[in-house]
mmCIF file of C-alpha atoms in Angstrom:
data_model
loop_
_atom_site.group_PDB
_atom_site.id
_atom_site.type_symbol
_atom_site.label_atom_id
_atom_site.label_comp_id
_atom_site.label_asym_id
_atom_site.label_seq_id
_atom_site.Cartn_x
_atom_site.Cartn_y
_atom_site.Cartn_z
ATOM 1 C CA UNK A 801 4.922 -6.567 -23.474
ATOM 2 C CA UNK A 802 5.961 -8.783 -20.569
ATOM 3 C CA UNK A 803 4.699 -12.391 -20.676
ATOM 4 C CA UNK A 804 2.812 -13.928 -17.782
ATOM 5 C CA UNK A 805 4.720 -15.209 -14.740
ATOM 6 C CA UNK A 806 7.820 -13.113 -15.499
ATOM 7 C CA UNK A 807 9.817 -10.691 -13.363
ATOM 8 C CA UNK A 808 10.881 -7.098 -13.812
ATOM 9 C CA UNK A 809 14.200 -6.951 -11.942
ATOM 10 C CA UNK A 810 16.003 -3.761 -10.943
ATOM 11 C CA UNK A 811 19.778 -4.274 -10.900
ATOM 12 C CA UNK A 812 21.334 -3.304 -7.559
ATOM 13 C CA UNK A 813 21.954 0.424 -7.231
ATOM 14 C CA UNK A 814 20.244 3.784 -6.789
ATOM 15 C CA UNK A 815 18.014 5.271 -9.468
ATOM 16 C CA UNK A 816 16.422 8.692 -9.866
ATOM 17 C CA UNK A 817 12.835 8.190 -11.022
ATOM 18 C CA UNK A 818 11.357 10.703 -13.443
ATOM 19 C CA UNK A 819 7.969 9.005 -13.691
ATOM 20 C CA UNK A 820 5.858 6.393 -11.946
ATOM 21 C CA UNK A 821 7.390 2.924 -11.690
ATOM 22 C CA UNK A 822 4.253 1.039 -12.695
ATOM 23 C CA UNK A 823 0.802 2.330 -13.450
ATOM 24 C CA UNK A 824 -2.158 0.670 -15.068
ATOM 25 C CA UNK A 825 -3.930 4.020 -15.508
ATOM 26 C CA UNK A 826 -4.414 6.115 -18.596
ATOM 27 C CA UNK A 827 -4.221 3.356 -21.175
ATOM 28 C CA UNK A 828 -0.736 2.251 -20.147
ATOM 29 C CA UNK A 829 0.117 -1.413 -20.831
ATOM 30 C CA UNK A 830 -0.645 -3.741 -17.950
ATOM 31 C CA UNK A 831 1.650 -6.437 -16.627
ATOM 32 C CA UNK A 832 0.485 -9.917 -17.512
ATOM 33 C CA UNK A 833 -0.866 -12.163 -14.770
ATOM 34 C CA UNK A 834 1.657 -13.494 -12.283
ATOM 35 C CA UNK A 835 4.214 -10.710 -12.688
ATOM 36 C CA UNK A 836 6.822 -9.700 -10.104
ATOM 37 C CA UNK A 837 8.589 -6.338 -9.717
ATOM 38 C CA UNK A 838 11.622 -6.771 -7.505
ATOM 39 C CA UNK A 839 15.206 -5.924 -6.616
ATOM 40 C CA UNK A 840 18.068 -8.034 -7.883
ATOM 41 C CA UNK A 841 19.118 -8.423 -4.243
ATOM 42 C CA UNK A 842 16.759 -7.803 -1.346
ATOM 43 C CA UNK A 843 16.733 -4.052 -0.506
ATOM 44 C CA UNK A 844 19.860 -3.323 -2.520
ATOM 45 C CA UNK A 845 17.892 -1.117 -4.921
ATOM 46 C CA UNK A 846 16.761 2.437 -4.131
ATOM 47 C CA UNK A 847 14.221 4.181 -6.350
ATOM 48 C CA UNK A 848 14.193 7.918 -5.626
ATOM 49 C CA UNK A 849 11.185 10.010 -6.621
ATOM 50 C CA UNK A 850 13.251 13.169 -6.031
ATOM 51 C CA UNK A 851 10.220 14.915 -4.565
ATOM 52 C CA UNK A 852 8.699 15.369 -8.022
ATOM 53 C CA UNK A 853 7.152 11.988 -8.883
ATOM 54 C CA UNK A 854 3.721 10.933 -7.690
ATOM 55 C CA UNK A 855 2.742 7.513 -6.447
ATOM 56 C CA UNK A 856 5.283 5.006 -7.825
ATOM 57 C CA UNK A 857 2.795 2.122 -7.966
ATOM 58 C CA UNK A 858 -0.686 3.054 -9.137
ATOM 59 C CA UNK A 859 -2.565 -0.156 -9.852
ATOM 60 C CA UNK A 860 -6.016 0.876 -10.929
ATOM 61 C CA UNK A 861 -8.936 -1.286 -11.961
ATOM 62 C CA UNK A 862 -7.130 -4.589 -12.639
ATOM 63 C CA UNK A 863 -4.305 -6.894 -11.582
ATOM 64 C CA UNK A 864 -3.871 -10.616 -11.069
ATOM 65 C CA UNK A 865 -1.182 -12.213 -8.895
ATOM 66 C CA UNK A 866 1.160 -9.202 -8.800
ATOM 67 C CA UNK A 867 4.070 -9.077 -6.345
ATOM 68 C CA UNK A 868 6.315 -6.106 -5.477
ATOM 69 C CA UNK A 869 9.316 -7.348 -3.535
ATOM 70 C CA UNK A 870 12.398 -6.076 -1.746
ATOM 71 C CA UNK A 871 12.670 -2.507 -3.106
ATOM 72 C CA UNK A 872 13.820 0.675 -1.415
ATOM 73 C CA UNK A 873 11.560 3.664 -2.123
ATOM 74 C CA UNK A 874 12.073 7.254 -1.062
ATOM 75 C CA UNK A 875 10.789 10.773 -1.758
ATOM 76 C CA UNK A 876 7.661 9.763 -3.653
ATOM 77 C CA UNK A 877 4.353 11.541 -3.226
ATOM 78 C CA UNK A 878 1.301 12.985 -4.908
ATOM 79 C CA UNK A 879 -1.372 15.575 -4.261
ATOM 80 C CA UNK A 880 -4.363 13.286 -4.768
ATOM 81 C CA UNK A 881 -4.432 11.789 -1.298
ATOM 82 C CA UNK A 882 -3.486 8.278 -2.382
ATOM 83 C CA UNK A 883 -0.423 6.231 -1.486
ATOM 84 C CA UNK A 884 3.012 4.959 -2.415
ATOM 85 C CA UNK A 885 1.238 1.719 -3.308
ATOM 86 C CA UNK A 886 -2.308 2.213 -4.572
ATOM 87 C CA UNK A 887 -4.637 -0.656 -5.433
ATOM 88 C CA UNK A 888 -8.207 0.084 -6.466
ATOM 89 C CA UNK A 889 -11.126 -1.913 -7.792
ATOM 90 C CA UNK A 890 -10.548 -5.303 -9.485
ATOM 91 C CA UNK A 891 -7.146 -6.212 -8.005
ATOM 92 C CA UNK A 892 -6.932 -9.891 -7.067
ATOM 93 C CA UNK A 893 -3.898 -11.544 -5.494
ATOM 94 C CA UNK A 894 -1.514 -8.615 -4.965
ATOM 95 C CA UNK A 895 1.410 -8.867 -2.556
ATOM 96 C CA UNK A 896 3.744 -6.133 -1.315
ATOM 97 C CA UNK A 897 6.562 -7.862 0.530
ATOM 98 C CA UNK A 898 9.775 -6.742 2.212
ATOM 99 C CA UNK A 899 10.056 -3.180 0.915
ATOM 100 C CA UNK A 900 11.734 -0.256 2.698
ATOM 101 C CA UNK A 901 9.779 2.988 2.332
ATOM 102 C CA UNK A 902 11.090 6.285 3.680
ATOM 103 C CA UNK A 903 10.785 10.038 3.206
ATOM 104 C CA UNK A 904 7.469 9.655 1.404
ATOM 105 C CA UNK A 905 4.959 12.055 2.866
ATOM 106 C CA UNK A 906 3.656 15.558 3.039
ATOM 107 C CA UNK A 907 6.624 16.521 5.158
ATOM 108 C CA UNK A 908 8.648 16.143 1.939
ATOM 109 C CA UNK A 909 8.422 18.448 -1.103
ATOM 110 C CA UNK A 910 5.371 16.525 -2.357
ATOM 111 C CA UNK A 911 2.221 15.220 -0.708
ATOM 112 C CA UNK A 912 1.626 11.551 -0.040
ATOM 113 C CA UNK A 913 -0.951 10.734 2.581
ATOM 114 C CA UNK A 914 -0.366 7.022 2.991
ATOM 115 C CA UNK A 915 2.013 4.156 2.336
ATOM 116 C CA UNK A 916 -0.698 1.739 1.172
ATOM 117 C CA UNK A 917 -3.969 3.019 -0.211
ATOM 118 C CA UNK A 918 -6.810 0.755 -1.321
ATOM 119 C CA UNK A 919 -10.281 1.634 -2.534
ATOM 120 C CA UNK A 920 -13.328 -0.508 -3.110
ATOM 121 C CA UNK A 921 -14.703 -1.996 -6.296
ATOM 122 C CA UNK A 922 -17.954 -1.694 -8.179
ATOM 123 C CA UNK A 923 -19.025 -5.127 -6.877
ATOM 124 C CA UNK A 924 -17.952 -7.444 -4.056
ATOM 125 C CA UNK A 925 -16.229 -9.791 -6.516
ATOM 126 C CA UNK A 926 -14.313 -6.927 -8.163
ATOM 127 C CA UNK A 927 -13.036 -5.261 -4.993
ATOM 128 C CA UNK A 928 -9.344 -5.562 -3.958
ATOM 129 C CA UNK A 929 -8.964 -9.035 -2.465
ATOM 130 C CA UNK A 930 -6.674 -11.963 -1.666
ATOM 131 C CA UNK A 931 -3.783 -9.688 -0.757
ATOM 132 C CA UNK A 932 -0.725 -9.584 1.493
ATOM 133 C CA UNK A 933 1.043 -6.486 2.846
ATOM 134 C CA UNK A 934 3.850 -8.045 4.865
ATOM 135 C CA UNK A 935 7.394 -7.528 6.158
ATOM 136 C CA UNK A 936 7.652 -3.892 5.034
ATOM 137 C CA UNK A 937 9.635 -1.237 6.944
ATOM 138 C CA UNK A 938 8.124 2.234 6.808
ATOM 139 C CA UNK A 939 9.542 5.523 8.028
ATOM 140 C CA UNK A 940 6.445 7.689 7.855
ATOM 141 C CA UNK A 941 6.878 11.387 7.144
ATOM 142 C CA UNK A 942 3.237 12.419 6.979
ATOM 143 C CA UNK A 943 1.802 15.288 8.983
ATOM 144 C CA UNK A 944 -1.817 16.359 9.483
ATOM 145 C CA UNK A 945 -4.125 13.703 7.935
ATOM 146 C CA UNK A 946 -1.605 11.080 6.880
ATOM 147 C CA UNK A 947 -1.626 7.402 7.796
ATOM 148 C CA UNK A 948 1.694 5.646 8.140
ATOM 149 C CA UNK A 949 0.728 2.106 7.135
ATOM 150 C CA UNK A 950 -2.579 1.843 5.339
ATOM 151 C CA UNK A 951 -5.695 3.715 4.359
ATOM 152 C CA UNK A 952 -8.601 1.740 2.988
ATOM 153 C CA UNK A 953 -11.704 3.579 1.840
ATOM 154 C CA UNK A 954 -14.576 1.763 0.164
ATOM 155 C CA UNK A 955 -16.898 4.590 -0.787
ATOM 156 C CA UNK A 956 -15.210 5.331 -4.105
ATOM 157 C CA UNK A 957 -16.448 1.983 -5.353
ATOM 158 C CA UNK A 958 -19.069 1.000 -2.806
ATOM 159 C CA UNK A 959 -17.608 -2.380 -1.807
ATOM 160 C CA UNK A 960 -14.768 -2.945 0.623
ATOM 161 C CA UNK A 961 -11.430 -4.708 0.457
ATOM 162 C CA UNK A 962 -11.513 -8.289 1.708
ATOM 163 C CA UNK A 963 -9.581 -11.523 2.267
ATOM 164 C CA UNK A 964 -6.022 -10.560 3.079
ATOM 165 C CA UNK A 965 -3.185 -10.277 5.544
ATOM 166 C CA UNK A 966 -1.411 -7.239 6.989
ATOM 167 C CA UNK A 967 1.454 -8.534 9.097
ATOM 168 C CA UNK A 968 5.049 -8.125 10.261
ATOM 169 C CA UNK A 969 5.254 -4.500 9.153
ATOM 170 C CA UNK A 970 7.286 -1.932 11.083
ATOM 171 C CA UNK A 971 6.195 1.708 11.114
ATOM 172 C CA UNK A 972 8.046 4.664 12.627
ATOM 173 C CA UNK A 973 7.814 8.423 12.192
ATOM 174 C CA UNK A 974 4.886 10.848 12.217
ATOM 175 C CA UNK A 975 1.250 10.849 11.101
ATOM 176 C CA UNK A 976 -2.393 11.166 12.168
ATOM 177 C CA UNK A 977 -2.704 7.392 12.554
ATOM 178 C CA UNK A 978 -0.642 4.295 12.131
ATOM 179 C CA UNK A 979 -3.286 3.107 9.671
ATOM 180 C CA UNK A 980 -6.990 3.286 8.936
ATOM 181 C CA UNK A 981 -9.405 0.549 7.904
ATOM 182 C CA UNK A 982 -12.597 2.284 6.828
ATOM 183 C CA UNK A 983 -15.509 0.053 5.801
ATOM 184 C CA UNK A 984 -13.409 -3.001 4.953
ATOM 185 C CA UNK A 985 -15.772 -5.801 4.061
ATOM 186 C CA UNK A 986 -18.500 -3.255 3.370
ATOM 187 C CA UNK A 987 -21.192 -4.110 0.854
ATOM 188 C CA UNK A 988 -20.769 -7.858 0.498
ATOM 189 C CA UNK A 989 -19.521 -10.003 3.359
ATOM 190 C CA UNK A 990 -16.965 -10.133 6.158
ATOM 191 C CA UNK A 991 -13.591 -8.581 5.434
ATOM 192 C CA UNK A 992 -11.580 -11.633 6.552
ATOM 193 C CA UNK A 993 -8.450 -9.544 7.032
ATOM 194 C CA UNK A 994 -5.808 -10.810 9.433
ATOM 195 C CA UNK A 995 -3.844 -8.002 11.098
ATOM 196 C CA UNK A 996 -1.041 -9.291 13.319
ATOM 197 C CA UNK A 997 2.558 -8.810 14.439
ATOM 198 C CA UNK A 998 2.772 -5.222 13.206
ATOM 199 C CA UNK A 999 5.073 -2.880 15.122
ATOM 200 C CA UNK A 1000 3.583 0.610 14.847
ATOM 201 C CA UNK A 1001 5.112 3.443 16.845
ATOM 202 C CA UNK A 1002 4.471 6.879 15.441
ATOM 203 C CA UNK A 1003 4.256 10.408 16.797
ATOM 204 C CA UNK A 1004 0.798 11.860 16.325
ATOM 205 C CA UNK A 1005 -1.196 14.878 17.409
ATOM 206 C CA UNK A 1006 -3.693 14.787 20.257
ATOM 207 C CA UNK A 1007 -6.605 13.926 17.940
ATOM 208 C CA UNK A 1008 -4.777 11.130 16.180
ATOM 209 C CA UNK A 1009 -4.368 7.408 16.701
ATOM 210 C CA UNK A 1010 -0.883 6.038 17.189
ATOM 211 C CA UNK A 1011 -1.992 2.565 16.124
ATOM 212 C CA UNK A 1012 -4.587 1.232 13.688
ATOM 213 C CA UNK A 1013 -7.929 3.007 13.578
ATOM 214 C CA UNK A 1014 -11.023 0.943 12.746
ATOM 215 C CA UNK A 1015 -14.240 2.412 11.405
ATOM 216 C CA UNK A 1016 -17.368 0.452 10.380
ATOM 217 C CA UNK A 1017 -15.558 -2.732 9.347
ATOM 218 C CA UNK A 1018 -16.822 -6.293 9.123
ATOM 219 C CA UNK A 1019 -14.723 -9.335 10.001
ATOM 220 C CA UNK A 1020 -11.304 -8.074 11.115
ATOM 221 C CA UNK A 1021 -8.958 -10.272 13.137
ATOM 222 C CA UNK A 1022 -6.945 -11.524 14.855
ATOM 223 C CA UNK A 1023 -5.270 -8.293 15.829
ATOM 224 C CA UNK A 1024 -2.227 -7.407 17.855
ATOM 225 C CA UNK A 1025 0.310 -4.643 18.225
ATOM 226 C CA UNK A 1026 -0.464 -0.931 18.106
ATOM 227 C CA UNK A 1027 -4.247 -0.806 17.892
ATOM 228 C CA UNK A 1028 -6.796 1.929 18.447
ATOM 229 C CA UNK A 1029 -10.482 1.397 17.747
#
């Protein structure tokens, strides 16, 4: 096991992944509180899902103070409609910072709808919260119903994501929307999510939204850069 407040460091280089990078599902061991998964040198590590591996980071039900920093990720996907980074239910204090994500989408050999996917918790206090998704570069390769930056959906747990920041991300490529916030803050209080300084420019179909699409949220702001509502 990995003690609390320790790092998992990938030595610089390219690696072919044959399984998920970190998952808390299915009885797998969970990282202790305060863990970091990062590159030895910022963006000098590439993890390649080879078109066969599902979501590389599947954080389900629990995490505390987890940071994923400075990795390169390509050709990951899954057929469950989740994301490259998935956080659901009781995840408190997660940060995804400075990663470069490309060729992950249903235009590749596998399906991945979104870069970030979050789903609500069973209660307000056990929903994903106190988070930061910042300074990531995304080359979206999703077609049809994909979202280049983020998809949040609260109905799987009944309570929405809240208290976080989505900022300084750059999104290019294709998709139905640059991102979707669906019922953030739902079921408890205001979302208190700050969305700012994101550069979203994607190619979408006529029914899509080239920026961020809001639906039935509570307490979103301030907002700037590539927005639809």
